[in-house]
Coordinates of C-alpha atoms in Angstrom, one line a residue:
X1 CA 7.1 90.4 231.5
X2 CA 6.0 87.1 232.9
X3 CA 6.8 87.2 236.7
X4 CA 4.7 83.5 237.6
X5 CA 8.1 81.4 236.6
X6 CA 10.3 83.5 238.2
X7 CA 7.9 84.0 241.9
X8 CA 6.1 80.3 241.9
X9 CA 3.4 80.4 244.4
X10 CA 2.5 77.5 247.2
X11 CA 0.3 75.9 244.9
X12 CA 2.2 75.1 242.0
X13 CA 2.9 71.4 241.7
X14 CA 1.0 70.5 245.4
X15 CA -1.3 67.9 245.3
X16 CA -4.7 69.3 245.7
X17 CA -6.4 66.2 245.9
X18 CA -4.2 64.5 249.0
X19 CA -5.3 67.8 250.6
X20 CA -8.8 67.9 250.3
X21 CA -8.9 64.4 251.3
X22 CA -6.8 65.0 254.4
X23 CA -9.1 67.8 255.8
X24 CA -12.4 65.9 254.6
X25 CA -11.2 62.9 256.9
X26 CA -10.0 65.2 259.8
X27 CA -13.7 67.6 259.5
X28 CA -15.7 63.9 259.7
X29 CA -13.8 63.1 262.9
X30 CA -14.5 66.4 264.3
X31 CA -18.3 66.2 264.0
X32 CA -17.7 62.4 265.3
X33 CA -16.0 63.7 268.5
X34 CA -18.6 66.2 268.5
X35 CA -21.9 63.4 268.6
X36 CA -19.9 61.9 271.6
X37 CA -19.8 65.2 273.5
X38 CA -23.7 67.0 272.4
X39 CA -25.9 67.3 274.7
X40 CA -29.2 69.1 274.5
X41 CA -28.9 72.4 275.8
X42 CA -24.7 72.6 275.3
X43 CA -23.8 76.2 274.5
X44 CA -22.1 74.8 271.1
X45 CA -20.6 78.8 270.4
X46 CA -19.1 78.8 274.1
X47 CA -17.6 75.6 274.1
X48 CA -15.8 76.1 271.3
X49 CA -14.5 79.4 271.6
X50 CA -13.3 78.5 275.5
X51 CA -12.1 75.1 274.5
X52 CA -14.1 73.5 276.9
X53 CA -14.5 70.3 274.6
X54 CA -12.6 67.8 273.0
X55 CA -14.6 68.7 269.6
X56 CA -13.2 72.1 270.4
X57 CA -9.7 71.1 271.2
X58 CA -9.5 69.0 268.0
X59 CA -10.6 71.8 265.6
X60 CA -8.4 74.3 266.8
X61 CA -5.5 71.5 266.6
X62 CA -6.3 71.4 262.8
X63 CA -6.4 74.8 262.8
X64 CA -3.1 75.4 264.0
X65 CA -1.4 72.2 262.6
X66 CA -3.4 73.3 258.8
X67 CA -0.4 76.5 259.2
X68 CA 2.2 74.1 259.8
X69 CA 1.6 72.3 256.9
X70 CA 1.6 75.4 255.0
X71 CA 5.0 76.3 256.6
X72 CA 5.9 72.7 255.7
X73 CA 5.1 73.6 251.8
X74 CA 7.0 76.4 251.8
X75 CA 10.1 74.7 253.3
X76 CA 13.5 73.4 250.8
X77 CA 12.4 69.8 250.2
X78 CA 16.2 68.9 250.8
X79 CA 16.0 69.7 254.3
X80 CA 14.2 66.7 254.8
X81 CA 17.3 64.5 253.7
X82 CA 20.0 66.7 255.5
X83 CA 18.4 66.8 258.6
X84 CA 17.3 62.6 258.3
X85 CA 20.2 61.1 260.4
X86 CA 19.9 64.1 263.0
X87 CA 16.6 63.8 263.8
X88 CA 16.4 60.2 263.9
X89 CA 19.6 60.5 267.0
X90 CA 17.5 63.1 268.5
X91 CA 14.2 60.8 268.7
X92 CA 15.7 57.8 270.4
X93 CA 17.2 60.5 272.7
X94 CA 13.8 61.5 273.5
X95 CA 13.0 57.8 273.6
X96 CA 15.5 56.9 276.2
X97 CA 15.3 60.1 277.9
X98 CA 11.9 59.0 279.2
X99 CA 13.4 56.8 281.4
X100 CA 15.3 59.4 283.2
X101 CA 13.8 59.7 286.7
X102 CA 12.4 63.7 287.0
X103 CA 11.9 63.5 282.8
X104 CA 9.8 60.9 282.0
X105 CA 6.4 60.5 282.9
X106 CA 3.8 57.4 283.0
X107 CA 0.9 58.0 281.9
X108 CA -1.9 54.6 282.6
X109 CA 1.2 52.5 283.4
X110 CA 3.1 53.3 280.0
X111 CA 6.7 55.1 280.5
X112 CA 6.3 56.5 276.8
X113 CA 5.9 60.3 278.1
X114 CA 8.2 63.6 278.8
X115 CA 6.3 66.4 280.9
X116 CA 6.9 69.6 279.3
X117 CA 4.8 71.5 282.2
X118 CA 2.2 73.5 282.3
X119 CA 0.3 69.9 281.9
X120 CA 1.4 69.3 278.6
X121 CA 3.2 66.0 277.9
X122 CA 5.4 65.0 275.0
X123 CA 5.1 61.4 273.4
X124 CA 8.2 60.8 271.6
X125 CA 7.2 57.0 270.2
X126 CA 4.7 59.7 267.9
X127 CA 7.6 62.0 266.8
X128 CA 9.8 59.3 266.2
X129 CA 8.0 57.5 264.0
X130 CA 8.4 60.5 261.0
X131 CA 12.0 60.8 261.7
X132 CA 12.5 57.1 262.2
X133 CA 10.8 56.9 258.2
X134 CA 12.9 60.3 256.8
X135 CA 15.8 58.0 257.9
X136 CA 15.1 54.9 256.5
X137 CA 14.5 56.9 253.0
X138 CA 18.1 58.9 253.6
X139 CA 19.6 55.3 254.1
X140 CA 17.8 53.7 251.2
X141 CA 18.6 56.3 248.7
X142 CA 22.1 56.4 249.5
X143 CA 24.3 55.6 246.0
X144 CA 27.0 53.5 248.4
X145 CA 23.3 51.4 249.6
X146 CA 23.2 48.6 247.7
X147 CA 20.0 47.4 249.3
X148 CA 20.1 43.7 247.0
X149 CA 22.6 42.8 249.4
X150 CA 21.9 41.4 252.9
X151 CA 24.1 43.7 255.3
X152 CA 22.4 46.6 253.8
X153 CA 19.3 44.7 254.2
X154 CA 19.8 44.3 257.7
X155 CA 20.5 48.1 258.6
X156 CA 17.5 49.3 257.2
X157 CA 15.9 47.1 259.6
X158 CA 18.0 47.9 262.3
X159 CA 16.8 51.4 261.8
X160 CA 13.2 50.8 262.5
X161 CA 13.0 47.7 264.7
X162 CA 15.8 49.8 267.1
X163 CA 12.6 52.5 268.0
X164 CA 10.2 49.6 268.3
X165 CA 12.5 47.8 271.0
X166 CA 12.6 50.9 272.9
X167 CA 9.0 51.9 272.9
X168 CA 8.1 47.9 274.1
X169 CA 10.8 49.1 276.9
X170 CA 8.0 51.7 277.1
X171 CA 4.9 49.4 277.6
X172 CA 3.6 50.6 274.2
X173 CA 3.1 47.9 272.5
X174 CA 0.8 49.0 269.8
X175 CA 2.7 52.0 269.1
X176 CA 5.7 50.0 268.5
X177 CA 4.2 47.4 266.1
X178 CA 3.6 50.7 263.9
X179 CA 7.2 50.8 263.2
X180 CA 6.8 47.0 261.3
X181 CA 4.6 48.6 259.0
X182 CA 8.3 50.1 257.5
X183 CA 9.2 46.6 256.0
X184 CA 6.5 47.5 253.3
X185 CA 8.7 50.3 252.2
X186 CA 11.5 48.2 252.4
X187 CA 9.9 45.3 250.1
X188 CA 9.1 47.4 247.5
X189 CA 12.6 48.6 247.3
X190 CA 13.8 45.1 246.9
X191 CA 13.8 42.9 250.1
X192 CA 13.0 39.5 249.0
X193 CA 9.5 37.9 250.1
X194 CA 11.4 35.5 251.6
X195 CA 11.8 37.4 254.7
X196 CA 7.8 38.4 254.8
X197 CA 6.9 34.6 254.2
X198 CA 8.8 34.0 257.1
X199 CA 7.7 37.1 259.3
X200 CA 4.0 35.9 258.3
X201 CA 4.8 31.9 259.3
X202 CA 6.1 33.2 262.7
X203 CA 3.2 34.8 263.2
X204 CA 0.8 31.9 262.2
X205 CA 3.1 29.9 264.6
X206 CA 2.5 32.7 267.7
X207 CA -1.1 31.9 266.5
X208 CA -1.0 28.2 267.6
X209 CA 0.7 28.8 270.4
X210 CA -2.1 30.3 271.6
X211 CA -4.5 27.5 270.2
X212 CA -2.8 24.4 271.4
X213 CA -0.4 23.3 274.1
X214 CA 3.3 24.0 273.6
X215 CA 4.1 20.6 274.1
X216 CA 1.3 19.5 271.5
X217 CA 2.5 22.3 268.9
X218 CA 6.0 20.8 269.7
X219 CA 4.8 16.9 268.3
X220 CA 2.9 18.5 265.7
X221 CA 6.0 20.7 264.5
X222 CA 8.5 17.7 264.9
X223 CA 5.8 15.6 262.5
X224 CA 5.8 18.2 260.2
X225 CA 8.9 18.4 259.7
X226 CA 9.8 14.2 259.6
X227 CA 7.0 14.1 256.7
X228 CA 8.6 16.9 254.8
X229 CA 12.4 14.4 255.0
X230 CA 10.6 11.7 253.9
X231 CA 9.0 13.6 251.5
X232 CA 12.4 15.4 249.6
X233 CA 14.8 12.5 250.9
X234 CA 15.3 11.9 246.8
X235 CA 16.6 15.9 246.7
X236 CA 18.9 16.1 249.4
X237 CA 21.7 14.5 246.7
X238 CA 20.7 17.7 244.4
X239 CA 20.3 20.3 247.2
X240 CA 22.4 19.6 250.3
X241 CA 21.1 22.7 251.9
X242 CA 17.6 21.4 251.9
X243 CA 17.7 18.9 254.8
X244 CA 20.0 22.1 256.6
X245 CA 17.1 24.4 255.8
X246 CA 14.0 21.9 257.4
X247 CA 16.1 21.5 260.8
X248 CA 17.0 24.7 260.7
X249 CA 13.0 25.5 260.5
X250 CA 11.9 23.2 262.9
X251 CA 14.6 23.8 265.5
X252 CA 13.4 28.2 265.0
X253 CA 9.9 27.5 265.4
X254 CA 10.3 25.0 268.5
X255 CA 12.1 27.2 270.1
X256 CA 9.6 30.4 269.2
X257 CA 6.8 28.1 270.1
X258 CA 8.0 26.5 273.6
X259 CA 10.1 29.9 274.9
X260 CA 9.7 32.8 272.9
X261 CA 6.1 33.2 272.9
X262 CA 5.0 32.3 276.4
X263 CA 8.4 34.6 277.7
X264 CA 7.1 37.8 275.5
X265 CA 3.3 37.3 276.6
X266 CA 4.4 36.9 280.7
X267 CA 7.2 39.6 280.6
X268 CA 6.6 41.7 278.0
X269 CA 3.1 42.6 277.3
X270 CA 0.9 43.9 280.2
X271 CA -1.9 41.2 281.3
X272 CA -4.8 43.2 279.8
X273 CA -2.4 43.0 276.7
X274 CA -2.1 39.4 276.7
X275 CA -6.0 38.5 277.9
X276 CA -6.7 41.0 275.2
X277 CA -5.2 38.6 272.5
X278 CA -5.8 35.2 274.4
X279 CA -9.9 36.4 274.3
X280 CA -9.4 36.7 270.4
X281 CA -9.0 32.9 269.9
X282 CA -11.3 31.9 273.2
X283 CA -9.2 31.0 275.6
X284 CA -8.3 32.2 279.0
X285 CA -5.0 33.8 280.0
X286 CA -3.3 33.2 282.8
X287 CA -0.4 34.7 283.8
X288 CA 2.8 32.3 285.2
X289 CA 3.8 33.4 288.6
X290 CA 7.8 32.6 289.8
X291 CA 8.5 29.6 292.3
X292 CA 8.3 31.8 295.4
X293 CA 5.0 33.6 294.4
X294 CA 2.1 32.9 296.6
X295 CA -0.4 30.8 294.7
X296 CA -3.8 32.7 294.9
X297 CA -6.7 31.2 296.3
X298 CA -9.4 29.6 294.2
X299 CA -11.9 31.9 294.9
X300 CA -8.9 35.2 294.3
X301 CA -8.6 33.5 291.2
X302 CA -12.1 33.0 289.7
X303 CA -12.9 37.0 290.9
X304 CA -9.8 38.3 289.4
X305 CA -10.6 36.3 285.9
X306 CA -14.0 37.5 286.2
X307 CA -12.8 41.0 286.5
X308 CA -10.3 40.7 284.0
X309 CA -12.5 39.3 281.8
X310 CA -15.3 42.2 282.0
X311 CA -12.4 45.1 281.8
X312 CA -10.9 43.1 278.7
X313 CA -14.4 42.6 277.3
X314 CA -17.0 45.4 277.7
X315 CA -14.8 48.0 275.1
X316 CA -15.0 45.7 272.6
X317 CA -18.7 44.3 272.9
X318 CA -20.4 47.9 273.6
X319 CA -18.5 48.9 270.5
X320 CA -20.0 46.2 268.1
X321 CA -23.5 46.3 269.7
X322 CA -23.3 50.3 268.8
X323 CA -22.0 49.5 265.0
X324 CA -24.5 46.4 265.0
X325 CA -27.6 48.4 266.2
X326 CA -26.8 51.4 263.1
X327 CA -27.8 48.9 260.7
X328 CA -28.1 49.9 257.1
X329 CA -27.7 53.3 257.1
X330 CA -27.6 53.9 260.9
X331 CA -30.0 55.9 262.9
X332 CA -28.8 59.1 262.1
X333 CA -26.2 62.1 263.3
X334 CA -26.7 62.9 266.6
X335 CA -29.5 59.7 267.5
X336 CA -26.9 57.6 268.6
X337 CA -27.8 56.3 272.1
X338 CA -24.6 53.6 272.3
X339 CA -21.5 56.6 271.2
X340 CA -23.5 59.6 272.6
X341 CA -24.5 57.9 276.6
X342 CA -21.0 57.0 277.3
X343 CA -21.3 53.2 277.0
X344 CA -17.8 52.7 274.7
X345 CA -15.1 53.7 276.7
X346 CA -12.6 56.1 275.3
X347 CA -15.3 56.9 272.5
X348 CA -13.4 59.6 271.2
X349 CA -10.4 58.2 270.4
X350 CA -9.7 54.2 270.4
X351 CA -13.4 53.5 269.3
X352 CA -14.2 56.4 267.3
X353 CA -15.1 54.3 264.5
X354 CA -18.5 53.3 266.7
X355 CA -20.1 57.0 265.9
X356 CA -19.9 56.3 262.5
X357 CA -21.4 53.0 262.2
X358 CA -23.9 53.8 265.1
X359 CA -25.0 57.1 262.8
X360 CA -24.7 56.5 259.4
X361 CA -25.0 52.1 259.3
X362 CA -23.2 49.9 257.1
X363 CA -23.5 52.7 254.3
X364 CA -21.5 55.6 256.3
X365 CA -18.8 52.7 257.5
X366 CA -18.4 51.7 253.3
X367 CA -18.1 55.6 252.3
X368 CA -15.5 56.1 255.2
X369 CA -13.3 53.1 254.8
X370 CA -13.5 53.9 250.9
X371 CA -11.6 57.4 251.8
X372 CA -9.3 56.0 253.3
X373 CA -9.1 53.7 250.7
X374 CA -9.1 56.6 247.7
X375 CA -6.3 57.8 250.0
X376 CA -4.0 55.2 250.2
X377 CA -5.0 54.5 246.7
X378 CA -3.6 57.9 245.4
X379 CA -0.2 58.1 248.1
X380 CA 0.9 55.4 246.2
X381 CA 0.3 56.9 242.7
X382 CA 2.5 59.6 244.1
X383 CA 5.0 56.9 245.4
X384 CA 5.4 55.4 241.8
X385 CA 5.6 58.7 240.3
X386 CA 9.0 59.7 242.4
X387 CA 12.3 60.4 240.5
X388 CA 14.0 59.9 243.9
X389 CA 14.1 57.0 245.7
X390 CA 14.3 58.8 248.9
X391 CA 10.6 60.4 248.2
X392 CA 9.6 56.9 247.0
X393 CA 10.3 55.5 250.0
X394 CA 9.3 58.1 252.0
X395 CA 5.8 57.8 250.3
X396 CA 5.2 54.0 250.7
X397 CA 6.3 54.7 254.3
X398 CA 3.6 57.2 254.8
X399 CA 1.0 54.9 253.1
X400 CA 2.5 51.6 255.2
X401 CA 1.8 53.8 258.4
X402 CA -1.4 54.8 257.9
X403 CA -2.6 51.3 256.9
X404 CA -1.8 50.3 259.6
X405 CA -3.5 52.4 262.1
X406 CA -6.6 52.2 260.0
X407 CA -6.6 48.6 259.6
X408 CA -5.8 47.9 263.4
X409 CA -8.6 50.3 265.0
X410 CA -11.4 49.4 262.6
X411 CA -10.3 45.3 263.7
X412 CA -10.6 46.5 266.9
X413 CA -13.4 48.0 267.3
X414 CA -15.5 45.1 265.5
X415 CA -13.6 42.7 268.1
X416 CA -11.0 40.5 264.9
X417 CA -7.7 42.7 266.8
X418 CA -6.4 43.0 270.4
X419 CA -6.9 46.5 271.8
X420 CA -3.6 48.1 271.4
X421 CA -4.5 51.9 271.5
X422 CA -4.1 52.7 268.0
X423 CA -6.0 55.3 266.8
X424 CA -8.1 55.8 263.8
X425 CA -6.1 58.0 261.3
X426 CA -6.9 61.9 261.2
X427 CA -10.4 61.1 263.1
X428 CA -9.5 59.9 266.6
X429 CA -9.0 62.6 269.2
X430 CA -5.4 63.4 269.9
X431 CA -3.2 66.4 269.4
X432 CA -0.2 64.3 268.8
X433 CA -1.7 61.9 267.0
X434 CA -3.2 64.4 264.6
X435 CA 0.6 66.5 264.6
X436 CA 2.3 63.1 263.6
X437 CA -0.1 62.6 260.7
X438 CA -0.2 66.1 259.3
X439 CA 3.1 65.9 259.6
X440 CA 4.0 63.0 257.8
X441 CA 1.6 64.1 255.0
X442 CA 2.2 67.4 254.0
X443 CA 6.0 66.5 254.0
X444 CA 5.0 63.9 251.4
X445 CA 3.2 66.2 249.3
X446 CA 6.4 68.8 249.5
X447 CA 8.5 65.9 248.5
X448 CA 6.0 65.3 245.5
X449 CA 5.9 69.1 244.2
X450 CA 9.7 68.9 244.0
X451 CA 9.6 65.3 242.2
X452 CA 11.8 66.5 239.2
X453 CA 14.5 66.3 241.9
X454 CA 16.5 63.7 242.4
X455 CA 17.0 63.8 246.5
X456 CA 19.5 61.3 248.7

């Protein structure tokens, strides 16, 4: 009697492949963490059986979180879509609960943390970016969504710009511009490129903000838009909406340009945040003070810029002089002298990407960034695969998100992004960061070894 139908084991229908490349890219940012820490003469046995190390700390966290994913596979896909809506409540709970004076916990001036004692500490933005994506996918794959329609296509957004507002609340800027990355779910789904033509104007407009003047922007804007009536003045008989549309246009992006930008870049973002982004295009930031503020003195000023400008700086130029001096094919692992003598600040994690251009040169950067590629590559191939549109989504979601963080911390760390604190995918130290990915990924591959369901 055949007994294999009737007692499946783990394996059948997992992706093998998603796996191997999920532990490949987490083993190569172990021994990256590890050529930051070596020293000659480190008791390498020691340190990782004590935990002394953040090499040490990371490989046991794969350890542990490699059984959890294997829990994960062994779980009822459909719990994923009952429990959708329940854990998305509970993470902006734990959002908003770290506001609560005696719960939350800040952390290098962001309010993103819950202390869980013993010196452990909870980041719920993490967390809540899985359940914040399981809900989208429940909302999406509903049969009463009709997601052609604009009110449904507004509280799909609603569902993932909601987390993002409160993590900004937070001061975690970065963390919440993760949760944009969910509008690539949502396109392929059916949102019209419309909407992303605009979202990508506004942000060529926050662009020149930076560049010119506001009031210069302002003329240049109101020219733009004159020359476009004079332009279509023979269409406006045919399409009365047109002329509607150009005001409309030129009225949104005066007002983004003039008030919306300067207001998020002097009361939202932190200075080092917006010095960050005004170094990007060469100019100098400086922040607006209020009528009653004491004006600082010229010599105050011209210490503070310089000292703003060498903290803004110095990450960012050690880490391209370590990825500049690797060369071809780098100077080898463990004869790094920029990653291994503590010259990039938080090496480990933000810049981790230095160790491998330092070590292995152009070539190791190339075989790296095509992993991730292969990855990304394959996640959607299981996307397009999906008899269920809540696994679809799901699956773009997962590939959106880690995108993102790969795109954003290699841009940073060659000096073409603002340092935001997003780490490199799987390879940056982080036990959270690590959870949230393994996570996310080995719920995908459940999702895709029961693809002959139809989930909502």
């Amino acid at each position: 009697m055949n007994t294999t139908a009737k007692n499946p084991t783990i394996a059948k229908g997992v992706d093998s492949l998603t796996i191997w490349l999920f532990f490949l890219i987490a083993l190569i940012g172990v021994l990256c963490i590890f050529a930051v820490e070596y020293r000659e003469g480190d008791n390498i046995v020691q340190n990782l059986l004590a935990l002394k190390k953040e090499y040490s700390k990371q490989l046991f966290y794969l350890g542990i979180y490699s059984i959890l994913g294997v829990i994960i596979l062994l779980t009822d896909s459909k719990i994923f879509t009952t429990m959708a809506n329940l854990l998305y409540a509970l993470g902006i709970v734990l959002l908003l609960a770290t506001f609560i004076p005696g719960v939350g916990k800040a952390v290098n001036g962001s309010h993103s943390w819950i202390a869980l004692g013993g010196g452990f500490n909870l980041q719920p933005a993490e967390f809540c970016k899985i359940f914040t994506l399981l809900a989208l996918a429940k909302y999406i794959s509903r049969t009463e969504t009709h997601f052609d329609q604009f009110r449904s296509q507004v509280i799909a957004g609603g569902i993932a710009v909601l987390p993002a507002l409160i993590t900004i609340m937070q001061n975690e800027t970065g963390l919440a511009l993760v949760y944009f990355s969910l509008f690539i779910p949502m396109y392929r789904e059916g949102l019209p490129p419309s909407i992303l033509i605009v979202g990508f104007a506004l942000g060529v407009l926050a662009v020149m903000t930076l560049v010119l003047e506001k009031y210069v922007l302002l003329a240049v804007l109101t020219c733009v838009a004159l020359l476009a009536i004079i332009l279509l003045r023979r269409q406006f008989k045919r399409n009365r909406r047109l002329l509607s549309v150009i005001i409309g246009g030129w009225l949104l992006a005066s007002v983004v340009s003039v008030f919306v930008v300067p207001y998020v870049f002097d009361n939202i973002l932190q200075e080092y945040q917006a010095r960050r982004i005004y170094s990007l295009v060469g100019k100098d930031y400086q922040r607006h003070r209020g009528a009653h503020a004491a004006a600082p003195t010229e010599e105050e000023s011209r210490l503070r810029h310089q000292k703003a400008s060498q903290s803004t700086d110095y990450n960012v130029k050690q880490s391209k002089i370590a990825i500049g001096s690797g060369g071809l094919i780098g100077k080898g692992y463990l004869k790094g002298t920029q990653t291994r003598y503590d010259f990039v600040p938080e090496q480990s994690t933000d810049f981790i990407f230095c160790t491998i251009g330092e070590d292995f040169g152009f070539v190791g950067c190339v075989v790296l960034l095509g992993l991730y590629l292969l990855l990304l590559w394959h996640i959607v191939t299981i996307a397009e695969r999906q008899r269920s549109v809540f696994s679809r989504v799901y699956a773009y979601g997962v590939a959106s998100i880690i995108f993102f963080h790969m795109a954003v911390n290699v841009c940073m760390t060659i000096g073409l992004a603002p340092v935001i604190g997003i780490p490199l995918p799987l390879m940056s130290y982080g036990g959270s960061s690590l959870l949230t990915f393994t996570i996310l990924i080995f719920i995908m591959i459940r999702l895709d070894a029961d693809r002959h369901i139809i989930l909502r």
